[in-house]
Short mmCIF file of C-alpha atoms in Angstrom, two decimals:
data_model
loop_
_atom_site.label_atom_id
_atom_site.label_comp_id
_atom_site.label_asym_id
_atom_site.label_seq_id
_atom_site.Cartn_x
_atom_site.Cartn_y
_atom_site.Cartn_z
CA UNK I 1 3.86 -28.07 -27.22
CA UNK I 2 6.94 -29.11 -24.75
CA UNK I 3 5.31 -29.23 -21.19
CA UNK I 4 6.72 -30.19 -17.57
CA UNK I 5 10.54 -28.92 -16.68
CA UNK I 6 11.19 -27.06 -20.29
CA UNK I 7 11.37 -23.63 -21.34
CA UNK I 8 11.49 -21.90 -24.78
CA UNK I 9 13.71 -18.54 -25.45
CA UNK I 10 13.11 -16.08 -27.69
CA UNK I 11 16.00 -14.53 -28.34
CA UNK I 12 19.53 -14.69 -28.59
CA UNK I 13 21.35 -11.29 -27.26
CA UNK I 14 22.46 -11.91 -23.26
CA UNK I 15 19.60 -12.38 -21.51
CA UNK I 16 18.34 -14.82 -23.83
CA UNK I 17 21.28 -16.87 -23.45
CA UNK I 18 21.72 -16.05 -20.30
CA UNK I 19 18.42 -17.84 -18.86
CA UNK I 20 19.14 -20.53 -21.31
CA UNK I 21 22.34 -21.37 -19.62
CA UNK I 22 20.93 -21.12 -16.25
CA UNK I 23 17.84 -23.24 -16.64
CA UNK I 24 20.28 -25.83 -18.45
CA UNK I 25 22.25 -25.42 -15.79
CA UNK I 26 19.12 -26.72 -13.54
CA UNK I 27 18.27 -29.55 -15.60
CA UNK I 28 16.02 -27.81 -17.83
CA UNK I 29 14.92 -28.95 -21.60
CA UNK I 30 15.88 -25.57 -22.80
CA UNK I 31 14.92 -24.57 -26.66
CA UNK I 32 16.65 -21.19 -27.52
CA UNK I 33 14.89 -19.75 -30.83
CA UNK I 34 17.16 -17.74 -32.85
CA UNK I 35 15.88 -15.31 -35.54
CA UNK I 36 18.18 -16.81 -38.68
CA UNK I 37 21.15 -19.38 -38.68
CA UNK I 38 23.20 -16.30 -38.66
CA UNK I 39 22.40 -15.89 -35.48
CA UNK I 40 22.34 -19.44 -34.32
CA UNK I 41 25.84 -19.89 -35.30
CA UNK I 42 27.06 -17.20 -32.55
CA UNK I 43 25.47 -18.26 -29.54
CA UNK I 44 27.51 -19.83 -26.51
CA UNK I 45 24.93 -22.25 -24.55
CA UNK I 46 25.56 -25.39 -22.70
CA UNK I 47 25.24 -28.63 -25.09
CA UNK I 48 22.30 -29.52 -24.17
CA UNK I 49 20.31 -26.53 -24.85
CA UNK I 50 18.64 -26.82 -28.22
CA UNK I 51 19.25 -24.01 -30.77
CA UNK I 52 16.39 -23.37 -33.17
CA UNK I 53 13.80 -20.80 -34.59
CA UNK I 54 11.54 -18.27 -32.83
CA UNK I 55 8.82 -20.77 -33.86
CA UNK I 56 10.49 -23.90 -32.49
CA UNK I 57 11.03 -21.93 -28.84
CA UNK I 58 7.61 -21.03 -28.96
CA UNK I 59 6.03 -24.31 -28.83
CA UNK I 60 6.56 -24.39 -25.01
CA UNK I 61 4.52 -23.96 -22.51
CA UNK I 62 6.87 -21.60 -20.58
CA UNK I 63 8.46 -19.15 -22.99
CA UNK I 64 10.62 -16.00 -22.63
CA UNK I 65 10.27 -13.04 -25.27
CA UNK I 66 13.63 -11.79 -24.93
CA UNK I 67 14.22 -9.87 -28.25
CA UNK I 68 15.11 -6.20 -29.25
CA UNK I 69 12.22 -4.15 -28.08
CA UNK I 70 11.72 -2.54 -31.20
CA UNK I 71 11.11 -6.00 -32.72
CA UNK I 72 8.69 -7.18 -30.20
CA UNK I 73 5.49 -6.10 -31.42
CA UNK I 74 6.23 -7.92 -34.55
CA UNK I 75 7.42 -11.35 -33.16
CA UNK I 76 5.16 -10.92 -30.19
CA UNK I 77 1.85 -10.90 -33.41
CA UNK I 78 3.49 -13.26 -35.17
CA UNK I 79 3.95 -15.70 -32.78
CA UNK I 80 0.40 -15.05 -31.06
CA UNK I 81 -0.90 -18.61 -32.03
CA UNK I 82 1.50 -20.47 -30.85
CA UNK I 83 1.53 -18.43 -27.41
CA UNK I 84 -2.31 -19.01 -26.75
CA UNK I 85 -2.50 -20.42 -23.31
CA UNK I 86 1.56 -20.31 -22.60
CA UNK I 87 3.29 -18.68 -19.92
CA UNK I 88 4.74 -15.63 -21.41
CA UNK I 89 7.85 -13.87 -19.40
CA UNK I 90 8.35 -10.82 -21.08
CA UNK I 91 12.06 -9.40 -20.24
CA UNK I 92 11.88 -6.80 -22.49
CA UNK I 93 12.51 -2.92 -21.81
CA UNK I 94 11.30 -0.11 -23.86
CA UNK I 95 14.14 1.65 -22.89
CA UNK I 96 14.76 6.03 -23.53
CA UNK I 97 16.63 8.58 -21.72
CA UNK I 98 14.95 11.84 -20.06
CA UNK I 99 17.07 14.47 -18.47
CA UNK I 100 19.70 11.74 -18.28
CA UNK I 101 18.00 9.47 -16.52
CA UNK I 102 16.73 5.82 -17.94
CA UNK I 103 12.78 5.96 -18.56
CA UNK I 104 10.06 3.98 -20.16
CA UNK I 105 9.74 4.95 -23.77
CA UNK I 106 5.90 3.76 -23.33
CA UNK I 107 3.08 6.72 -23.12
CA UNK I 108 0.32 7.04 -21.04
CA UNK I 109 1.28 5.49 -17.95
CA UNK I 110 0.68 1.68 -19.30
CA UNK I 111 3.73 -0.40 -17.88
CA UNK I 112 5.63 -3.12 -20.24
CA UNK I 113 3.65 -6.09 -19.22
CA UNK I 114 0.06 -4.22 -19.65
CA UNK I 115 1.70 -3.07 -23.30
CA UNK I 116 2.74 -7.13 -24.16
CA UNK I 117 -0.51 -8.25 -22.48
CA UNK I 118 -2.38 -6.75 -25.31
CA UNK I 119 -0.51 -7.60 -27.60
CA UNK I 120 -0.89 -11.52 -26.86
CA UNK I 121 -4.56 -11.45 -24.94
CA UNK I 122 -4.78 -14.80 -25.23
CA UNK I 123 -1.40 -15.75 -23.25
CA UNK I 124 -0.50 -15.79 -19.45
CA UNK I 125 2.20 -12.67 -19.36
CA UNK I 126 4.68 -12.54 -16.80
CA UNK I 127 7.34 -9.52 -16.10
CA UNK I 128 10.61 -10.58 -15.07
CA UNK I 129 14.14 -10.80 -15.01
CA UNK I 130 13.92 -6.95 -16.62
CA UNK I 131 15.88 -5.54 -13.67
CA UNK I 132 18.75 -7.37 -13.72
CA UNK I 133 22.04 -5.94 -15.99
CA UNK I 134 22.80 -8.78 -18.55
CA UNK I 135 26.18 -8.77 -18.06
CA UNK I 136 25.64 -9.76 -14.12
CA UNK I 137 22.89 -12.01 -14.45
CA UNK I 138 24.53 -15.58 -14.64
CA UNK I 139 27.54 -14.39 -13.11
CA UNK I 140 25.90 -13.67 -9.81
CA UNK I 141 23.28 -16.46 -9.91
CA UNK I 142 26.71 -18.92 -9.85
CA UNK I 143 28.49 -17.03 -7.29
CA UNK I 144 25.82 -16.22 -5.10
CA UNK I 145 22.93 -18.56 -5.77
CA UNK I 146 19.80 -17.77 -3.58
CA UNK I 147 21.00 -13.83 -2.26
CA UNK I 148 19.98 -11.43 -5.55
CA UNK I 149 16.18 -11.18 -6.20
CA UNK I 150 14.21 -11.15 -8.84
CA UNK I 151 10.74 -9.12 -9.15
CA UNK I 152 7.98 -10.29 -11.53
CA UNK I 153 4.31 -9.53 -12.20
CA UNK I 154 1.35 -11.00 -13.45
CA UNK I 155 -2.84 -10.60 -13.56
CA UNK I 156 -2.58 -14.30 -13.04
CA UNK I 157 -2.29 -14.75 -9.29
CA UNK I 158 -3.27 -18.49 -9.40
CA UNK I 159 0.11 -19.10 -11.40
CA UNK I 160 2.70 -17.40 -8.67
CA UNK I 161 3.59 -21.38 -7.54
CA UNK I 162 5.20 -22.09 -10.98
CA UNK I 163 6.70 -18.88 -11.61
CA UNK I 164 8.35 -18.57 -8.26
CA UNK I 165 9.53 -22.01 -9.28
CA UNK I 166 11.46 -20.82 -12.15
CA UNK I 167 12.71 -18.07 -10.89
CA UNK I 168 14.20 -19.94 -7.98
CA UNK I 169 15.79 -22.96 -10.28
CA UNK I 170 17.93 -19.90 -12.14
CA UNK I 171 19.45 -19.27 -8.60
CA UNK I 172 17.33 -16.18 -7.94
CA UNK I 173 15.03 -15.67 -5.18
CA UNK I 174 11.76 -14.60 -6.39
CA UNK I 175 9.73 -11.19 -4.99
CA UNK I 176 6.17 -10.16 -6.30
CA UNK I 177 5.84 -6.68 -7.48
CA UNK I 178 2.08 -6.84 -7.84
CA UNK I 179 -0.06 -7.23 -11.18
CA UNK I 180 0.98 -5.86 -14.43
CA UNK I 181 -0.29 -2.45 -13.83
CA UNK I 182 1.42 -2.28 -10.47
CA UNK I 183 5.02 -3.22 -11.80
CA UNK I 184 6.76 0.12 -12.99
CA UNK I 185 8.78 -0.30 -10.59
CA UNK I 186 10.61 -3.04 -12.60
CA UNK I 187 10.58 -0.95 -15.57
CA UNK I 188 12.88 1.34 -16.93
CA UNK I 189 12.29 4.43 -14.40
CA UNK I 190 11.65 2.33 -11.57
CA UNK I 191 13.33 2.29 -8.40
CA UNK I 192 14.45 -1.08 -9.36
CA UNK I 193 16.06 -0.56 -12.92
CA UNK I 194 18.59 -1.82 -13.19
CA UNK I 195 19.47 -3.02 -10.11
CA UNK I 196 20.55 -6.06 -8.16
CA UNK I 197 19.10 -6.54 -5.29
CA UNK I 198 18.83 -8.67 -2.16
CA UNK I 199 15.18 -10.43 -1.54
CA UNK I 200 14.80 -7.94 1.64
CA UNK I 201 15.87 -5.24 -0.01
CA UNK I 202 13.49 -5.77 -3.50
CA UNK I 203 10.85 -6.60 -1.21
CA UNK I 204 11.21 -3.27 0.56
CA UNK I 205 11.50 -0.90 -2.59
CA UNK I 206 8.28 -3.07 -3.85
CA UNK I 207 6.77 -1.81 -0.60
CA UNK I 208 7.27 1.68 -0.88
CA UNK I 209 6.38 1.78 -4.07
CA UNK I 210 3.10 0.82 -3.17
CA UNK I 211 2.48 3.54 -0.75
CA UNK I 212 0.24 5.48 -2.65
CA UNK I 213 -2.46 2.91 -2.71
CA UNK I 214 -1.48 1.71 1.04
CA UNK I 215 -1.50 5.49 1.85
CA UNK I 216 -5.48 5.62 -0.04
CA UNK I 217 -7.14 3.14 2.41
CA UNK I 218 -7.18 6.30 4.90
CA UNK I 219 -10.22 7.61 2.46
CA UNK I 220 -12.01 3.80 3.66
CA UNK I 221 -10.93 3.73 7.22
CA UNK I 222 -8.67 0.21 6.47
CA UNK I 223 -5.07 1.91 6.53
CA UNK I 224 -4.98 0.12 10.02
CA UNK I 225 -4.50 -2.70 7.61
CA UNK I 226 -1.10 -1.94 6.04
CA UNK I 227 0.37 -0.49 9.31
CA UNK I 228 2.70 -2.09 11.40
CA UNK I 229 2.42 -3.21 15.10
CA UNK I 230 4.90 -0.73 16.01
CA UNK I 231 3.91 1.68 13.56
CA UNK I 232 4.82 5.31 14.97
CA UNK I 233 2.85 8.49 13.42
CA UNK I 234 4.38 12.31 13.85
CA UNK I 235 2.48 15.45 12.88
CA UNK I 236 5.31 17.97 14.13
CA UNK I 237 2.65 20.54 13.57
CA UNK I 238 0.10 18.95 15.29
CA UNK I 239 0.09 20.74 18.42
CA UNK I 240 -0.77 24.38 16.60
CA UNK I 241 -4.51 22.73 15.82
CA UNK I 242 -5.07 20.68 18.76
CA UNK I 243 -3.56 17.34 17.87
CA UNK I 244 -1.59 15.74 19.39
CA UNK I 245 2.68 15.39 17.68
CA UNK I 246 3.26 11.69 18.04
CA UNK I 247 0.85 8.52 17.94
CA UNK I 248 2.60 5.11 18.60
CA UNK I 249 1.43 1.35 17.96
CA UNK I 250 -1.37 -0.20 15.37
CA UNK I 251 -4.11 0.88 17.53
CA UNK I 252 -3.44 4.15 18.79
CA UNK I 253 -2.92 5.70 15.22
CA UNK I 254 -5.70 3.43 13.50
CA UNK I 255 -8.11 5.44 15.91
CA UNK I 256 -6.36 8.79 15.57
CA UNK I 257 -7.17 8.37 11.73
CA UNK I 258 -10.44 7.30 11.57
CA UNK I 259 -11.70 10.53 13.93
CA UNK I 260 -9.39 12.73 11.35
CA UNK I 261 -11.29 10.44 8.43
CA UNK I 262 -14.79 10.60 10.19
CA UNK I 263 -14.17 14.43 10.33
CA UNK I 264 -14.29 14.67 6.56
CA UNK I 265 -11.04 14.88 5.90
CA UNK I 266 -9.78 13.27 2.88
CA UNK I 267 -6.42 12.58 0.37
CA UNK I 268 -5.88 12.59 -2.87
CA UNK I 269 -3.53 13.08 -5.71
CA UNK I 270 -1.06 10.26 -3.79
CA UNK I 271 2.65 10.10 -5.53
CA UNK I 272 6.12 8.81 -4.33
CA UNK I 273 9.51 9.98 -5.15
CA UNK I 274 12.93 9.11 -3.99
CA UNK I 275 11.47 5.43 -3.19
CA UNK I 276 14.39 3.60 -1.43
CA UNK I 277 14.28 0.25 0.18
CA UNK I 278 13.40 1.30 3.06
CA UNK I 279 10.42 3.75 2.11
CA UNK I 280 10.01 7.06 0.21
CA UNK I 281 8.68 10.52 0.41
CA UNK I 282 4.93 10.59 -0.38
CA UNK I 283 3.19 13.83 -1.64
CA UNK I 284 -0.49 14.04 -1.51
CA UNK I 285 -3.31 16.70 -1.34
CA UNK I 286 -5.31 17.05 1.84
CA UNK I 287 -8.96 18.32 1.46
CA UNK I 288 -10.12 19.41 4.86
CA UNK I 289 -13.35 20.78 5.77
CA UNK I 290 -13.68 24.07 7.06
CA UNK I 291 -17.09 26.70 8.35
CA UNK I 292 -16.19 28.31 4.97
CA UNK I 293 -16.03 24.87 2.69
CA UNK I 294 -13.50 22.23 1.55
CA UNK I 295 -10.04 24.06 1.36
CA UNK I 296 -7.12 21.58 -0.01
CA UNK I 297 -3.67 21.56 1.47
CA UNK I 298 -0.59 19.96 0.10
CA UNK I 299 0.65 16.84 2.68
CA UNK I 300 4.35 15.95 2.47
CA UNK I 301 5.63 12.79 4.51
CA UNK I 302 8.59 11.11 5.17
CA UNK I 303 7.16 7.39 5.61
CA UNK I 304 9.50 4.04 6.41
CA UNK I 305 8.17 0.52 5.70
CA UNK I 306 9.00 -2.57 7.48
CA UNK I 307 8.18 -6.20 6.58
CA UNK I 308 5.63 -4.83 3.83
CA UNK I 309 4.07 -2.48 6.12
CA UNK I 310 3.94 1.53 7.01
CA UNK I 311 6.27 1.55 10.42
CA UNK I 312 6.94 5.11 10.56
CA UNK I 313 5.16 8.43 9.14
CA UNK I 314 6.49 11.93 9.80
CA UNK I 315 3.52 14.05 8.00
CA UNK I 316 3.53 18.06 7.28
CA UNK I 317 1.10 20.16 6.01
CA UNK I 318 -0.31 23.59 5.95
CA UNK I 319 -2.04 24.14 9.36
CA UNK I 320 -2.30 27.78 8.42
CA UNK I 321 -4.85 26.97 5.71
CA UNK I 322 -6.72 24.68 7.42
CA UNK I 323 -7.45 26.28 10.94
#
């Protein structure tokens, strides 16, 4: 195994040779595993990049699975032994169309790194660089080195340090998206795919589309933890029931919410769409108690994130069915 300031790539379409030339480009040892000489014979890499087999990129200790997605469950098992313990960035996207529309081909909810994780348990898996077009991806890392983000994800929190690192020696500034199961939003479907992005503006779509679990620590009484200083809160409605329409700062609508959570109120069923970098529109269900039981109410809000926090909520619901 090739340790320190290397990388092995599997795969030779554009991304593959892509990150080759970029990490070359940075001083890298760069292997770039090619699936026959056939294929080795068309690739255009800087000279020092070695060209050899899946095998031979494999035996790194950082390597990128950047084949066909169709093919990857096949060289992902068959290259399982040597991967035990390496640094896997998967780049891959299962890739279909829905109502014209780019969407994960994948079933079930599971995201492209949780569906490579189990294929190679025994590896560190990493998603990145799957949000990026190809065709842009060393074009804008030379033009505008340090500007366009990246997003990646792993279980393996511990190893953030190193990847950051190579993210940032392509010429891409690196943004967390969360664990594997949190990074759909790098996938195709996601508010991110494909896109290029700017590190504040990645970082804000990452935000919003982590409202839903931001927006579930009301049911706990910690949402006063993912709001902003000068976080304002509007219930237009408000007034009909007895509540007051607007609540500004932290600590003004971090008590406002913990009487309405204290009450027995509750949320559930928590979804985004139209995430944008600057926030989305959240649907939920609102159970409220009433003298005659629980009734449930659907909740619509406009919400706006700043600096990886909730910084403005305009929240409707149904105060006919819950008076």
């Amino acid at each position: 195994m090739v340790v320190g300031r290397s990388v092995g790539i599997v795969g030779t379409g554009p991304i593959g040779q892509g990150l080759a030339t970029l990490w070359a480009d940075a001083g890298y040892d760069v292997t770039l595993g090619a699936r026959s000489a056939a294929s080795a014979a068309h690739v255009t890499v800087p000279g020092s990049v070695t060209v050899g087999t899946f095998e031979d990129a494999a035996r790194h200790d950082t390597v990128v699975l950047a084949v066909r997605h169709d093919a990857a469950a096949d060289v992902a098992t068959h290259l399982a032994p040597l991967l035990e313990g390496t640094l896997v960035l998967d780049t891959m996207n299962a890739v279909t169309i829905r109502e014209g529309r780019a969407a994960s081909a994948l079933h079930g909810g599971v995201t492209e790194g949780q569906w490579l994780e189990g294929l190679l348990p025994g590896s560190v898996v990493v998603r990145a660089f799957s949000h990026i077009q190809d065709e842009l991806l060393v074009s804008r890392a030379h033009k505008n080195p340090g500007v366009w983000a990246v997003g990646y994800a792993t279980d393996a929190r511990d190893e953030c340090p190193r990847i950051e690192q190579l993210i940032a020696d392509t010429g891409y500034s690196p943004v967390s998206a969360g664990t594997l199961a949190q990074s759909s939003v790098l996938d195709p479907g996601g508010a991110a795919f494909p896109r290029l992005l700017t590190d504040t503006e990645l970082r804000g779509l990452v935000t919003a589309h982590r409202l839903p679990e931001m927006l579930a620590r009301f049911n706990t009484r910690t949402i006063g933890e993912v709001l902003h200083e000068q976080v304002q809160w509007v219930f237009p409605y408000g007034p009909t029931i007895g509540v007051a329409e607007t609540f500004r700062g932290r600590q003004a609508v971090s008590e406002h919410l913990a009487r309405v959570q204290v009450s027995g109120v509750r949320i559930a069923n928590i979804r985004t769409e139209l995430e944008t970098t600057r926030g989305a529109v959240v649907h939920a269900t609102g159970l409220f108690p009433t003298p005659s039981g629980v009734v449930s109410s659907p909740i619509v809000s406009t919400v706006t994130v700043q600096d990886g926090l909730i910084s403005d909520v305009q929240e409707y619901w149904d105060t006919a069915t819950i008076r």
